[in-house]
Amino acid sequence: MKKVILTGDRPTGRLHVGHYVGSLSERVRLQNSGDYDEIYIMIADAQALTDNAEHPEKVRQNIIQVALDYLACGIDPEKSTIFIQSMVPELTELTFYYMNLVTVARVQRNPTVKSEIKMRNFEASIPVGFFCYPISQAADITAFRATTVPVGEDQMPMIEQCKEIVHKFNSVYGETLTDPQIVLPSNKACLRLPGIDGKAKMSKSLGNCIYLSDEADVVKKKVMSMFTDPNHLRVQDPGKVEGNPVFIYLDAFCKDEYFAEFLPDYQNLDELKEHYQRGGLGDVKVKKFLNKVLEAELGPIRERRKMWEQRIPDVYDILQAGSEVAEKKAAETLNDVREAMKINYFDGDFALN
Ligand code: TRP
């Protein structure tokens, strides 16, 4: 069986370091492993519209921002097909058929949907399109016969729901769809990077993100303003590393070689943590180190982004060419689906029954 990756993001804002450690860096690693036959990276504009129906401009503007972030991180259009969801109308048709295989109660139980309904104050009245987005996400994944879906931890319930749809479809209509596997980052700190204010989630509306496109001085300002252990008031006080955003970021980004380069008094992160817990290590020193680590990681991404910003027409060409490739693949799957569902009326074999 072919090994196929499908994943994507909603274009509702520029991507941040949470996206990077949670999923983007993993995608680039998988892309460059050479282990995959096909890789599809989707900009999920139709899904973004499910809760931004009144703001199509916002979605439109962020398509190019997300594309730039992808290219900046090292998604290589020679190896990966980057495309726009709404340019593949087969996905909506698949969604329509899958809707018959899912109950309202099942979507209501989806934890991600539940928390998003709360967050968006949809409790009183939920847009139908929004409610159906987990089903449309199953269409995205299955249309490409994805075997592997590298995403952030928050997407786990979506992949579970997709697998259920696959099993249901295959049991009702015969073995047709491919069962996907989720891939999460192996580093625990990367699963959910907190905001710079220590809040559980990095989110644009909370204003607590470090963006991949932030300039070096902006990143530095954000790092120096980060929350730490609130009880670590004086340098000599013992500090806590658990739940301390500065150390969680170091867990996510730091490599041993950065100590030799930027902070040679320590060999590795364990030694630094040990000193902090013992007392005698100030937050400013740790933050300055974190800033250097982030700069080492984000500097090359920022430079690549700037290079692509000079070539916006080429970026649109990449998206258009990618969307054409993606549509071909989705159309093949849709044909198989129609055949399995016996709604391929004009494929020959014209008989009375
Ligand atoms: N739900 C994802 C997000 O919020 C975007 C997405 C849409 C997606 N379809 C997908 C991710 C299919 C993985 C697979 O960013």
mmCIF file with all atom_site columns, N, CA, C and O and ligand atoms in Angstrom, residues 6-10 19 27 42 44 47 85 116 133 136-138 140-141 149-151 154-155 158-159, ligand 1:
data_model
loop_
_atom_site.group_PDB
_atom_site.id
_atom_site.type_symbol
_atom_site.label_atom_id
_atom_site.label_alt_id
_atom_site.label_comp_id
_atom_site.label_asym_id
_atom_site.label_entity_id
_atom_site.label_seq_id
_atom_site.pdbx_PDB_ins_code
_atom_site.Cartn_x
_atom_site.Cartn_y
_atom_site.Cartn_z
_atom_site.occupancy
_atom_site.B_iso_or_equiv
_atom_site.pdbx_formal_charge
_atom_site.auth_seq_id
_atom_site.auth_comp_id
_atom_site.auth_asym_id
_atom_site.auth_atom_id
_atom_site.pdbx_PDB_model_num
ATOM   1   N N   . LEU A 1 6   ? -1.658  13.355 4.484  1.00 0.00 ? 6   LEU A N   1
ATOM   2   C CA  . LEU A 1 6   ? -2.548  14.507 4.259  1.00 0.00 ? 6   LEU A CA  1
ATOM   3   C C   . LEU A 1 6   ? -2.656  15.246 5.570  1.00 0.00 ? 6   LEU A C   1
ATOM   4   O O   . LEU A 1 6   ? -2.902  14.650 6.619  1.00 0.00 ? 6   LEU A O   1
ATOM   5   N N   . THR A 1 7   ? -2.447  16.551 5.519  1.00 0.00 ? 7   THR A N   1
ATOM   6   C CA  . THR A 1 7   ? -2.665  17.364 6.707  1.00 0.00 ? 7   THR A CA  1
ATOM   7   C C   . THR A 1 7   ? -2.912  18.799 6.255  1.00 0.00 ? 7   THR A C   1
ATOM   8   O O   . THR A 1 7   ? -2.858  19.090 5.062  1.00 0.00 ? 7   THR A O   1
ATOM   9   N N   . GLY A 1 8   ? -3.226  19.674 7.214  1.00 0.00 ? 8   GLY A N   1
ATOM   10  C CA  . GLY A 1 8   ? -3.484  21.048 6.808  1.00 0.00 ? 8   GLY A CA  1
ATOM   11  C C   . GLY A 1 8   ? -3.802  21.954 7.971  1.00 0.00 ? 8   GLY A C   1
ATOM   12  O O   . GLY A 1 8   ? -3.804  21.528 9.127  1.00 0.00 ? 8   GLY A O   1
ATOM   13  N N   . ASP A 1 9   ? -4.056  23.194 7.649  1.00 0.00 ? 9   ASP A N   1
ATOM   14  C CA  . ASP A 1 9   ? -4.366  24.209 8.654  1.00 0.00 ? 9   ASP A CA  1
ATOM   15  C C   . ASP A 1 9   ? -5.431  25.153 8.126  1.00 0.00 ? 9   ASP A C   1
ATOM   16  O O   . ASP A 1 9   ? -5.516  25.397 6.923  1.00 0.00 ? 9   ASP A O   1
ATOM   17  N N   . ARG A 1 10  ? -6.185  25.708 9.057  1.00 0.00 ? 10  ARG A N   1
ATOM   18  C CA  . ARG A 1 10  ? -7.153  26.741 8.674  1.00 0.00 ? 10  ARG A CA  1
ATOM   19  C C   . ARG A 1 10  ? -6.430  28.068 8.460  1.00 0.00 ? 10  ARG A C   1
ATOM   20  O O   . ARG A 1 10  ? -5.640  28.473 9.305  1.00 0.00 ? 10  ARG A O   1
ATOM   21  N N   . HIS A 1 19  ? 2.332   25.940 16.366 1.00 0.00 ? 19  HIS A N   1
ATOM   22  C CA  . HIS A 1 19  ? 2.110   25.139 15.152 1.00 0.00 ? 19  HIS A CA  1
ATOM   23  C C   . HIS A 1 19  ? 3.414   24.458 14.728 1.00 0.00 ? 19  HIS A C   1
ATOM   24  O O   . HIS A 1 19  ? 3.419   23.324 14.273 1.00 0.00 ? 19  HIS A O   1
ATOM   25  N N   . ARG A 1 27  ? 6.057   17.518 9.972  1.00 0.00 ? 27  ARG A N   1
ATOM   26  C CA  . ARG A 1 27  ? 5.736   17.323 8.552  1.00 0.00 ? 27  ARG A CA  1
ATOM   27  C C   . ARG A 1 27  ? 6.984   17.433 7.691  1.00 0.00 ? 27  ARG A C   1
ATOM   28  O O   . ARG A 1 27  ? 7.167   16.673 6.743  1.00 0.00 ? 27  ARG A O   1
ATOM   29  N N   . MET A 1 42  ? -2.789  20.857 2.979  1.00 0.00 ? 42  MET A N   1
ATOM   30  C CA  . MET A 1 42  ? -3.988  21.583 2.548  1.00 0.00 ? 42  MET A CA  1
ATOM   31  C C   . MET A 1 42  ? -4.222  22.857 3.362  1.00 0.00 ? 42  MET A C   1
ATOM   32  O O   . MET A 1 42  ? -4.171  22.837 4.590  1.00 0.00 ? 42  MET A O   1
ATOM   33  N N   . ALA A 1 44  ? -6.973  24.909 4.608  1.00 0.00 ? 44  ALA A N   1
ATOM   34  C CA  . ALA A 1 44  ? -8.383  24.547 4.783  1.00 0.00 ? 44  ALA A CA  1
ATOM   35  C C   . ALA A 1 44  ? -9.269  25.791 4.829  1.00 0.00 ? 44  ALA A C   1
ATOM   36  O O   . ALA A 1 44  ? -9.830  26.150 5.870  1.00 0.00 ? 44  ALA A O   1
ATOM   37  N N   . GLN A 1 47  ? -13.033 25.029 5.560  1.00 0.00 ? 47  GLN A N   1
ATOM   38  C CA  . GLN A 1 47  ? -13.243 24.788 6.984  1.00 0.00 ? 47  GLN A CA  1
ATOM   39  C C   . GLN A 1 47  ? -13.148 26.096 7.782  1.00 0.00 ? 47  GLN A C   1
ATOM   40  O O   . GLN A 1 47  ? -13.913 26.303 8.723  1.00 0.00 ? 47  GLN A O   1
ATOM   41  N N   . GLN A 1 85  ? -8.197  23.994 -0.137 1.00 0.00 ? 85  GLN A N   1
ATOM   42  C CA  . GLN A 1 85  ? -9.324  23.065 0.030  1.00 0.00 ? 85  GLN A CA  1
ATOM   43  C C   . GLN A 1 85  ? -10.485 23.347 -0.925 1.00 0.00 ? 85  GLN A C   1
ATOM   44  O O   . GLN A 1 85  ? -10.996 22.439 -1.588 1.00 0.00 ? 85  GLN A O   1
ATOM   45  N N   . GLU A 1 116 ? -14.947 24.128 21.008 1.00 0.00 ? 116 GLU A N   1
ATOM   46  C CA  . GLU A 1 116 ? -15.026 25.239 20.047 1.00 0.00 ? 116 GLU A CA  1
ATOM   47  C C   . GLU A 1 116 ? -16.398 25.915 20.090 1.00 0.00 ? 116 GLU A C   1
ATOM   48  O O   . GLU A 1 116 ? -16.505 27.127 19.919 1.00 0.00 ? 116 GLU A O   1
ATOM   49  N N   . TYR A 1 133 ? -18.125 20.187 10.304 1.00 0.00 ? 133 TYR A N   1
ATOM   50  C CA  . TYR A 1 133 ? -16.743 20.232 9.834  1.00 0.00 ? 133 TYR A CA  1
ATOM   51  C C   . TYR A 1 133 ? -15.927 18.973 10.151 1.00 0.00 ? 133 TYR A C   1
ATOM   52  O O   . TYR A 1 133 ? -15.049 18.604 9.377  1.00 0.00 ? 133 TYR A O   1
ATOM   53  N N   . SER A 1 136 ? -16.457 16.898 7.186  1.00 0.00 ? 136 SER A N   1
ATOM   54  C CA  . SER A 1 136 ? -15.721 17.383 6.020  1.00 0.00 ? 136 SER A CA  1
ATOM   55  C C   . SER A 1 136 ? -14.225 17.078 6.174  1.00 0.00 ? 136 SER A C   1
ATOM   56  O O   . SER A 1 136 ? -13.525 16.797 5.200  1.00 0.00 ? 136 SER A O   1
ATOM   57  N N   . GLN A 1 137 ? -13.765 17.076 7.415  1.00 0.00 ? 137 GLN A N   1
ATOM   58  C CA  . GLN A 1 137 ? -12.358 16.735 7.634  1.00 0.00 ? 137 GLN A CA  1
ATOM   59  C C   . GLN A 1 137 ? -12.090 15.258 7.301  1.00 0.00 ? 137 GLN A C   1
ATOM   60  O O   . GLN A 1 137 ? -11.018 14.912 6.809  1.00 0.00 ? 137 GLN A O   1
ATOM   61  N N   . ALA A 1 138 ? -13.083 14.419 7.550  1.00 0.00 ? 138 ALA A N   1
ATOM   62  C CA  . ALA A 1 138 ? -12.945 13.006 7.160  1.00 0.00 ? 138 ALA A CA  1
ATOM   63  C C   . ALA A 1 138 ? -12.890 12.895 5.633  1.00 0.00 ? 138 ALA A C   1
ATOM   64  O O   . ALA A 1 138 ? -12.159 12.052 5.087  1.00 0.00 ? 138 ALA A O   1
ATOM   65  N N   . ASP A 1 140 ? -11.605 15.212 3.676  1.00 0.00 ? 140 ASP A N   1
ATOM   66  C CA  . ASP A 1 140 ? -10.249 15.675 3.312  1.00 0.00 ? 140 ASP A CA  1
ATOM   67  C C   . ASP A 1 140 ? -9.252  14.517 3.389  1.00 0.00 ? 140 ASP A C   1
ATOM   68  O O   . ASP A 1 140 ? -8.437  14.307 2.498  1.00 0.00 ? 140 ASP A O   1
ATOM   69  N N   . ILE A 1 141 ? -9.347  13.800 4.504  1.00 0.00 ? 141 ILE A N   1
ATOM   70  C CA  . ILE A 1 141 ? -8.342  12.759 4.774  1.00 0.00 ? 141 ILE A CA  1
ATOM   71  C C   . ILE A 1 141 ? -8.525  11.578 3.825  1.00 0.00 ? 141 ILE A C   1
ATOM   72  O O   . ILE A 1 141 ? -7.565  11.095 3.216  1.00 0.00 ? 141 ILE A O   1
ATOM   73  N N   . VAL A 1 149 ? -1.569  11.075 9.168  1.00 0.00 ? 149 VAL A N   1
ATOM   74  C CA  . VAL A 1 149 ? -2.034  12.453 9.343  1.00 0.00 ? 149 VAL A CA  1
ATOM   75  C C   . VAL A 1 149 ? -1.250  13.109 10.485 1.00 0.00 ? 149 VAL A C   1
ATOM   76  O O   . VAL A 1 149 ? -1.577  12.929 11.658 1.00 0.00 ? 149 VAL A O   1
ATOM   77  N N   . PRO A 1 150 ? -0.192  13.859 10.160 1.00 0.00 ? 150 PRO A N   1
ATOM   78  C CA  . PRO A 1 150 ? 0.555   14.535 11.210 1.00 0.00 ? 150 PRO A CA  1
ATOM   79  C C   . PRO A 1 150 ? -0.147  15.839 11.598 1.00 0.00 ? 150 PRO A C   1
ATOM   80  O O   . PRO A 1 150 ? -0.287  16.738 10.778 1.00 0.00 ? 150 PRO A O   1
ATOM   81  N N   . VAL A 1 151 ? -0.612  15.897 12.834 1.00 0.00 ? 151 VAL A N   1
ATOM   82  C CA  . VAL A 1 151 ? -1.355  17.075 13.310 1.00 0.00 ? 151 VAL A CA  1
ATOM   83  C C   . VAL A 1 151 ? -1.024  17.335 14.767 1.00 0.00 ? 151 VAL A C   1
ATOM   84  O O   . VAL A 1 151 ? -0.355  16.529 15.416 1.00 0.00 ? 151 VAL A O   1
ATOM   85  N N   . ASP A 1 154 ? -4.708  18.587 19.473 1.00 0.00 ? 154 ASP A N   1
ATOM   86  C CA  . ASP A 1 154 ? -6.119  19.001 19.507 1.00 0.00 ? 154 ASP A CA  1
ATOM   87  C C   . ASP A 1 154 ? -6.942  18.352 18.385 1.00 0.00 ? 154 ASP A C   1
ATOM   88  O O   . ASP A 1 154 ? -8.168  18.349 18.437 1.00 0.00 ? 154 ASP A O   1
ATOM   89  N N   . GLN A 1 155 ? -6.238  17.809 17.381 1.00 0.00 ? 155 GLN A N   1
ATOM   90  C CA  . GLN A 1 155 ? -6.950  17.215 16.242 1.00 0.00 ? 155 GLN A CA  1
ATOM   91  C C   . GLN A 1 155 ? -7.253  15.730 16.425 1.00 0.00 ? 155 GLN A C   1
ATOM   92  O O   . GLN A 1 155 ? -7.867  15.099 15.558 1.00 0.00 ? 155 GLN A O   1
ATOM   93  N N   . MET A 1 158 ? -10.750 14.504 15.860 1.00 0.00 ? 158 MET A N   1
ATOM   94  C CA  . MET A 1 158 ? -11.152 14.562 14.441 1.00 0.00 ? 158 MET A CA  1
ATOM   95  C C   . MET A 1 158 ? -10.704 13.304 13.712 1.00 0.00 ? 158 MET A C   1
ATOM   96  O O   . MET A 1 158 ? -11.428 12.761 12.871 1.00 0.00 ? 158 MET A O   1
ATOM   97  N N   . ILE A 1 159 ? -9.506  12.862 14.025 1.00 0.00 ? 159 ILE A N   1
ATOM   98  C CA  . ILE A 1 159 ? -8.977  11.676 13.347 1.00 0.00 ? 159 ILE A CA  1
ATOM   99  C C   . ILE A 1 159 ? -9.754  10.440 13.812 1.00 0.00 ? 159 ILE A C   1
ATOM   100 O O   . ILE A 1 159 ? -10.055 9.543  13.017 1.00 0.00 ? 159 ILE A O   1
HETATM 101 N N1  . TRP B 2 .   ? -8.776  21.180 11.511 1.00 0.00 ? 1   TRP B N1  1
HETATM 102 C C1  . TRP B 2 .   ? -7.457  21.550 11.090 1.00 0.00 ? 1   TRP B C1  1
HETATM 103 C C2  . TRP B 2 .   ? -7.091  22.849 11.837 1.00 0.00 ? 1   TRP B C2  1
HETATM 104 O O1  . TRP B 2 .   ? -7.843  23.337 12.598 1.00 0.00 ? 1   TRP B O1  1
HETATM 105 C C3  . TRP B 2 .   ? -7.363  21.786 9.612  1.00 0.00 ? 1   TRP B C3  1
HETATM 106 C C4  . TRP B 2 .   ? -7.735  20.600 8.782  1.00 0.00 ? 1   TRP B C4  1
HETATM 107 C C5  . TRP B 2 .   ? -8.795  20.532 7.911  1.00 0.00 ? 1   TRP B C5  1
HETATM 108 C C6  . TRP B 2 .   ? -7.083  19.336 8.729  1.00 0.00 ? 1   TRP B C6  1
HETATM 109 N N2  . TRP B 2 .   ? -8.834  19.322 7.321  1.00 0.00 ? 1   TRP B N2  1
HETATM 110 C C7  . TRP B 2 .   ? -7.807  18.558 7.783  1.00 0.00 ? 1   TRP B C7  1
HETATM 111 C C8  . TRP B 2 .   ? -5.976  18.783 9.375  1.00 0.00 ? 1   TRP B C8  1
HETATM 112 C C9  . TRP B 2 .   ? -7.478  17.229 7.513  1.00 0.00 ? 1   TRP B C9  1
HETATM 113 C C10 . TRP B 2 .   ? -5.634  17.448 9.089  1.00 0.00 ? 1   TRP B C10 1
HETATM 114 C C11 . TRP B 2 .   ? -6.379  16.693 8.172  1.00 0.00 ? 1   TRP B C11 1
HETATM 115 O O2  . TRP B 2 .   ? -6.026  23.384 11.641 1.00 0.00 ? 1   TRP B O2  1
#
